[in-house]
Amino acid sequence: MIEFRGVTKQFPDGTVAVEGVDIVIPPHKTTVLVGSSGSGKTTLLRMINRMVDPTAGQVLIDGTDVATVEPVALRRGIGYVMQNSGLLPHRKVVDNVATVPLLRGTSKREARAHALELLDTVGLDRSLAEKYPAQLSGGQQQRVGVARGLAVDPNILLMDEPFGAVDPIVRAELQQELLRLQEELGKTVVFVTHDIDEAFLLGDQVVIMQQGGRISQAASPVEILANPADDFVADFVGARRGKRALHVTEVDGQRLVVDADGRPAGVLAS
Amino acid sequence: MNWIWSNLDRVGELMLVHLALSVPAIILSFVVSVPIGWLAHRYRWASGVLLSLCALLYAIPSLALLIALPVFTGQRATSPVNLVVALTLYGIAVIVRTAADAFDAVERDVLQSATAVGYSTAGRFWGVHLPLAGPVLLSGLRVVIVSTVSLATVGAVTGVQSLGSLFTDGLQRGIQAEIIAGILATIVLAVVLDGLTVAVGRMVMPWSRPGMEAARSSSASPVEQADAA
Ligand SMILES: Nc1ncnc2c1ncn2[C@@H]1O[C@H](COP(=O)(O)OP(=O)(O)OP(=O)(O)O)[C@@H](O)[C@H]1O
Ligand SMILES: [Mg+2]
């Protein structure tokens, strides 16, 4: 379990990126931080592995204040996946996946063998192992990034817009893959995105952030749609418009569901 | 041309002497410049001062430097040490800015992700930042190689033997072929050293092969490819 208690981050230049955040991130579930650009999602995420230290408040992992944990050791125990994969361009795919085990002192042979298994796990062909990241497609690179994040079998996996830079088709594929993996592995995933559809698809808990790093609502997708905390949330999730403002209409005795623009979304099953 | 064939020994000998002057200077200037470049990259305030100092260094006339250096080194004016020191200083002047650029050019994302997965500060420098600065450092090194090999000839004027001695000797005795031999030998030396460096660079940085760029662009998303087309 990860817990934020009254967490504020003000950068030296005066920017308040996160203000007074209290949230509980439950274990073995996916929590998605969603909000527009600059709302403090990355800052919040990075306070978990001490890439950023809060200026007030505490971040606790299983009851331990992370401020008391040595940052390098802390990070080696937490998976991290970022946009553009963040792979090391000068290391082969297999060595990229093995990065953290090697840092932790696992033998090279063992680390590489395990890395190959991880390529299977994330659905990559082992023939890619000896290539360099630049020789892979964007989607393949992201998968390698996920494999690297999983390499030390961490309890916590932090993902910062991991699918933000790939085309929509590949993104959909990677999202399904993540759902499948999560079903299998049950990690505590904290996932950052600015795409509300992605948030609703992946999140057990969705945290909606607004400018200034405040949390508007943290709840399940169902709860958010049923009871948006305020107008900002309702507007942000588009509850009153487009493809989420559905209503039922009858055509030739069939009950159809149509969106706000009158486009059919489906048939109401009886 | 006859002169060259009958004096091949002499040319070969001077090439070795020339090599013995240039290589230490090249290595020294590289080894000294990399940390300076890193400081300039790391500390903004240092960057302006360091880079200007190095630019100034380059503005000192080489002959004046060679004549003045014995005062500081305590060596005889004809000692090769003076020349090596002078060449090193010029080498530093040539490469420091490139070294700073090399460190600047490494993607922030990659460095941040290295930190995020648990590299220590020192581990990140040696394992990520320095190797990724490698290709640009190498390009700087190549410039230093060529400029040092060429500049080393100036030592002949102050009595330090090198391929430059073929110029001074040829000029004094009016042997044109000797001057041409000196120029050719200098160029050959520079080209060979440069080629060797490129080969070693390929070996230690197989990931920076030119083909890799092509691989990167061909794996770009369909949208980008359409844009490029
Ligand atoms: N190192 C820093 N120094 C100063 N300000 C910063 C720093 N990092 C982030 N900020 C500021 O803090 C705010 C929140 O940034 P953050 O990166 O957390 O946003 P984000 O929600 O992740 O945005 P995006 O969706 O664009 O990634 C922004 O106003 C940003 O400019
Ligand atoms: Mg961000």
CSV table of N, CA and C in Angstrom, one decimal, chain A residues 77-153:
chain,number,residue,atom,x,y,z
A,77,GLY,N,14.1,-1.3,-6.1
A,77,GLY,CA,13.1,-2.2,-5.7
A,77,GLY,C,11.7,-1.9,-6.3
A,78,ILE,N,11.7,-0.8,-7.1
A,78,ILE,CA,10.4,-0.4,-7.7
A,78,ILE,C,10.6,-0.3,-9.2
A,79,GLY,N,9.6,-0.9,-9.9
A,79,GLY,CA,9.7,-0.9,-11.4
A,79,GLY,C,9.3,0.5,-11.9
A,80,TYR,N,10.0,1.0,-13.0
A,80,TYR,CA,9.7,2.3,-13.5
A,80,TYR,C,9.7,2.2,-15.0
A,81,VAL,N,8.6,2.6,-15.6
A,81,VAL,CA,8.4,2.6,-17.1
A,81,VAL,C,8.0,4.0,-17.5
A,82,MET,N,8.7,4.6,-18.5
A,82,MET,CA,8.3,5.9,-18.9
A,82,MET,C,8.1,6.0,-20.4
A,83,GLN,N,7.5,7.2,-20.8
A,83,GLN,CA,7.3,7.5,-22.2
A,83,GLN,C,8.6,7.4,-22.9
A,84,ASN,N,8.5,7.0,-24.2
A,84,ASN,CA,9.8,6.8,-25.0
A,84,ASN,C,10.7,5.7,-24.3
A,85,SER,N,10.1,4.9,-23.5
A,85,SER,CA,10.7,3.7,-22.9
A,85,SER,C,11.9,4.0,-22.0
A,86,GLY,N,12.7,5.1,-22.3
A,86,GLY,CA,13.8,5.4,-21.5
A,86,GLY,C,14.9,4.3,-21.5
A,87,LEU,N,14.9,3.5,-22.5
A,87,LEU,CA,15.9,2.4,-22.6
A,87,LEU,C,17.3,3.0,-22.8
A,88,LEU,N,18.3,2.3,-22.4
A,88,LEU,CA,19.7,2.7,-22.6
A,88,LEU,C,20.1,2.4,-24.1
A,89,PRO,N,20.3,3.4,-24.9
A,89,PRO,CA,20.5,3.1,-26.3
A,89,PRO,C,21.8,2.4,-26.6
A,90,HIS,N,22.7,2.3,-25.6
A,90,HIS,CA,24.0,1.7,-25.9
A,90,HIS,C,24.0,0.2,-25.3
A,91,ARG,N,22.9,-0.2,-24.9
A,91,ARG,CA,22.8,-1.6,-24.4
A,91,ARG,C,21.8,-2.4,-25.2
A,92,LYS,N,22.2,-3.7,-25.5
A,92,LYS,CA,21.3,-4.5,-26.2
A,92,LYS,C,20.0,-4.7,-25.4
A,93,VAL,N,19.0,-5.1,-26.1
A,93,VAL,CA,17.6,-5.3,-25.5
A,93,VAL,C,17.8,-6.2,-24.2
A,94,VAL,N,18.4,-7.3,-24.4
A,94,VAL,CA,18.5,-8.2,-23.2
A,94,VAL,C,19.2,-7.6,-22.0
A,95,ASP,N,20.3,-6.8,-22.3
A,95,ASP,CA,21.0,-6.1,-21.2
A,95,ASP,C,20.2,-5.0,-20.6
A,96,ASN,N,19.3,-4.3,-21.5
A,96,ASN,CA,18.4,-3.3,-20.9
A,96,ASN,C,17.5,-4.0,-19.9
A,97,VAL,N,16.9,-5.1,-20.3
A,97,VAL,CA,16.0,-5.8,-19.4
A,97,VAL,C,16.7,-6.2,-18.1
A,98,ALA,N,18.0,-6.6,-18.2
A,98,ALA,CA,18.7,-7.1,-17.1
A,98,ALA,C,19.3,-6.0,-16.3
A,99,THR,N,19.1,-4.7,-16.7
A,99,THR,CA,19.8,-3.6,-16.0
A,99,THR,C,19.8,-3.6,-14.5
A,100,VAL,N,18.6,-3.7,-14.0
A,100,VAL,CA,18.4,-3.6,-12.5
A,100,VAL,C,19.0,-4.8,-11.7
A,101,PRO,N,18.7,-6.0,-12.2
A,101,PRO,CA,19.3,-7.2,-11.5
A,101,PRO,C,20.8,-7.0,-11.5
A,102,LEU,N,21.4,-6.6,-12.6
A,102,LEU,CA,22.8,-6.4,-12.7
A,102,LEU,C,23.3,-5.4,-11.7
A,103,LEU,N,22.6,-4.3,-11.6
A,103,LEU,CA,22.9,-3.3,-10.6
A,103,LEU,C,22.8,-3.9,-9.2
A,104,ARG,N,21.9,-4.8,-9.0
A,104,ARG,CA,21.7,-5.4,-7.6
A,104,ARG,C,22.7,-6.5,-7.4
A,105,GLY,N,23.6,-6.8,-8.4
A,105,GLY,CA,24.6,-7.8,-8.2
A,105,GLY,C,24.3,-9.2,-8.6
A,106,THR,N,23.2,-9.4,-9.3
A,106,THR,CA,22.9,-10.7,-9.9
A,106,THR,C,24.0,-11.1,-10.9
A,107,SER,N,24.3,-12.3,-11.0
A,107,SER,CA,25.3,-12.7,-12.0
A,107,SER,C,24.8,-12.4,-13.4
A,108,LYS,N,25.7,-12.1,-14.3
A,108,LYS,CA,25.4,-11.7,-15.7
A,108,LYS,C,24.6,-12.8,-16.4
A,109,ARG,N,25.0,-14.1,-16.2
A,109,ARG,CA,24.3,-15.2,-16.8
A,109,ARG,C,22.9,-15.3,-16.4
A,110,GLU,N,22.7,-15.3,-15.1
A,110,GLU,CA,21.4,-15.5,-14.5
A,110,GLU,C,20.5,-14.3,-14.9
A,111,ALA,N,21.0,-13.1,-14.9
A,111,ALA,CA,20.2,-11.9,-15.2
A,111,ALA,C,19.8,-12.0,-16.7
A,112,ARG,N,20.7,-12.4,-17.5
A,112,ARG,CA,20.3,-12.5,-19.0
A,112,ARG,C,19.3,-13.6,-19.2
A,113,ALA,N,19.5,-14.7,-18.5
A,113,ALA,CA,18.5,-15.8,-18.7
A,113,ALA,C,17.1,-15.4,-18.3
A,114,HIS,N,17.1,-14.7,-17.1
A,114,HIS,CA,15.8,-14.2,-16.7
A,114,HIS,C,15.2,-13.2,-17.6
A,115,ALA,N,16.1,-12.3,-18.2
A,115,ALA,CA,15.7,-11.3,-19.1
A,115,ALA,C,15.0,-11.9,-20.3
A,116,LEU,N,15.5,-13.0,-20.8
A,116,LEU,CA,14.9,-13.7,-21.9
A,116,LEU,C,13.5,-14.2,-21.6
A,117,GLU,N,13.3,-14.7,-20.4
A,117,GLU,CA,12.0,-15.1,-20.0
A,117,GLU,C,11.0,-14.0,-20.0
A,118,LEU,N,11.6,-12.8,-19.5
A,118,LEU,CA,10.7,-11.6,-19.4
A,118,LEU,C,10.3,-11.1,-20.8
A,119,LEU,N,11.1,-11.4,-21.8
A,119,LEU,CA,10.7,-11.0,-23.1
A,119,LEU,C,9.5,-11.8,-23.5
A,120,ASP,N,9.5,-13.1,-23.2
A,120,ASP,CA,8.3,-13.9,-23.4
A,120,ASP,C,7.1,-13.3,-22.7
A,121,THR,N,7.3,-13.0,-21.4
A,121,THR,CA,6.2,-12.5,-20.6
A,121,THR,C,5.5,-11.3,-21.3
A,122,VAL,N,6.3,-10.4,-21.8
A,122,VAL,CA,5.7,-9.2,-22.4
A,122,VAL,C,5.4,-9.4,-23.9
A,123,GLY,N,5.5,-10.6,-24.4
A,123,GLY,CA,5.1,-10.9,-25.8
A,123,GLY,C,6.1,-10.5,-26.8
A,124,LEU,N,7.4,-10.5,-26.5
A,124,LEU,CA,8.4,-10.2,-27.5
A,124,LEU,C,9.1,-11.4,-27.9
A,125,ASP,N,9.5,-11.5,-29.2
A,125,ASP,CA,10.3,-12.6,-29.7
A,125,ASP,C,11.7,-12.5,-29.1
A,126,ARG,N,12.2,-13.7,-28.7
A,126,ARG,CA,13.6,-13.7,-28.2
A,126,ARG,C,14.7,-13.3,-29.2
A,127,SER,N,14.3,-13.4,-30.5
A,127,SER,CA,15.3,-13.0,-31.5
A,127,SER,C,15.6,-11.5,-31.4
A,128,LEU,N,14.8,-10.7,-30.7
A,128,LEU,CA,15.1,-9.3,-30.6
A,128,LEU,C,16.1,-9.0,-29.5
A,129,ALA,N,16.5,-10.0,-28.7
A,129,ALA,CA,17.3,-9.8,-27.5
A,129,ALA,C,18.6,-9.2,-27.8
A,130,GLU,N,19.2,-9.5,-29.0
A,130,GLU,CA,20.6,-9.0,-29.3
A,130,GLU,C,20.6,-7.7,-30.1
A,131,LYS,N,19.4,-7.2,-30.3
A,131,LYS,CA,19.3,-5.9,-31.0
A,131,LYS,C,19.5,-4.7,-30.0
A,132,TYR,N,19.7,-3.6,-30.6
A,132,TYR,CA,19.8,-2.3,-29.8
A,132,TYR,C,18.4,-1.7,-29.9
A,133,PRO,N,18.1,-0.9,-28.9
A,133,PRO,CA,16.7,-0.3,-28.8
A,133,PRO,C,16.3,0.5,-30.1
A,134,ALA,N,17.3,1.1,-30.7
A,134,ALA,CA,17.0,1.9,-31.9
A,134,ALA,C,16.6,1.1,-33.1
A,135,GLN,N,16.8,-0.2,-33.0
A,135,GLN,CA,16.5,-1.1,-34.1
A,135,GLN,C,15.1,-1.7,-33.9
A,136,LEU,N,14.4,-1.2,-32.8
A,136,LEU,CA,13.0,-1.7,-32.5
A,136,LEU,C,12.0,-0.7,-32.9
A,137,SER,N,10.7,-1.1,-33.1
A,137,SER,CA,9.6,-0.2,-33.3
A,137,SER,C,9.3,0.4,-31.9
A,138,GLY,N,8.5,1.5,-32.0
A,138,GLY,CA,8.1,2.2,-30.7
A,138,GLY,C,7.4,1.3,-29.8
A,139,GLY,N,6.5,0.5,-30.3
A,139,GLY,CA,5.7,-0.4,-29.5
A,139,GLY,C,6.6,-1.5,-28.9
A,140,GLN,N,7.5,-2.0,-29.7
A,140,GLN,CA,8.4,-3.0,-29.1
A,140,GLN,C,9.3,-2.4,-28.0
A,141,GLN,N,9.7,-1.2,-28.2
A,141,GLN,CA,10.5,-0.5,-27.2
A,141,GLN,C,9.8,-0.4,-25.9
A,142,GLN,N,8.5,-0.1,-26.0
A,142,GLN,CA,7.7,0.1,-24.8
A,142,GLN,C,7.6,-1.3,-24.1
A,143,ARG,N,7.4,-2.3,-24.8
A,143,ARG,CA,7.3,-3.7,-24.2
A,143,ARG,C,8.6,-4.0,-23.5
A,144,VAL,N,9.8,-3.6,-24.1
A,144,VAL,CA,11.0,-3.9,-23.5
A,144,VAL,C,11.1,-3.0,-22.2
A,145,GLY,N,10.6,-1.8,-22.2
A,145,GLY,CA,10.5,-1.0,-21.0
A,145,GLY,C,9.7,-1.6,-19.9
A,146,VAL,N,8.6,-2.3,-20.3
A,146,VAL,CA,7.8,-2.9,-19.3
A,146,VAL,C,8.5,-4.2,-18.7
A,147,ALA,N,9.2,-4.9,-19.6
A,147,ALA,CA,10.0,-6.0,-19.2
A,147,ALA,C,11.1,-5.6,-18.2
A,148,ARG,N,11.7,-4.5,-18.5
A,148,ARG,CA,12.7,-4.0,-17.6
A,148,ARG,C,12.1,-3.6,-16.2
A,149,GLY,N,10.9,-3.0,-16.3
A,149,GLY,CA,10.3,-2.6,-15.1
A,149,GLY,C,9.9,-3.8,-14.2
A,150,LEU,N,9.7,-5.0,-14.8
A,150,LEU,CA,9.3,-6.2,-14.1
A,150,LEU,C,10.5,-7.0,-13.6
A,151,ALA,N,11.7,-6.6,-14.1
A,151,ALA,CA,12.9,-7.5,-14.0
A,151,ALA,C,13.2,-7.9,-12.5
A,152,VAL,N,13.0,-7.1,-11.6
A,152,VAL,CA,13.3,-7.5,-10.2
A,152,VAL,C,12.1,-8.0,-9.4
A,153,ASP,N,11.0,-8.3,-10.2
A,153,ASP,CA,9.8,-8.7,-9.6
A,153,ASP,C,9.3,-7.8,-8.5
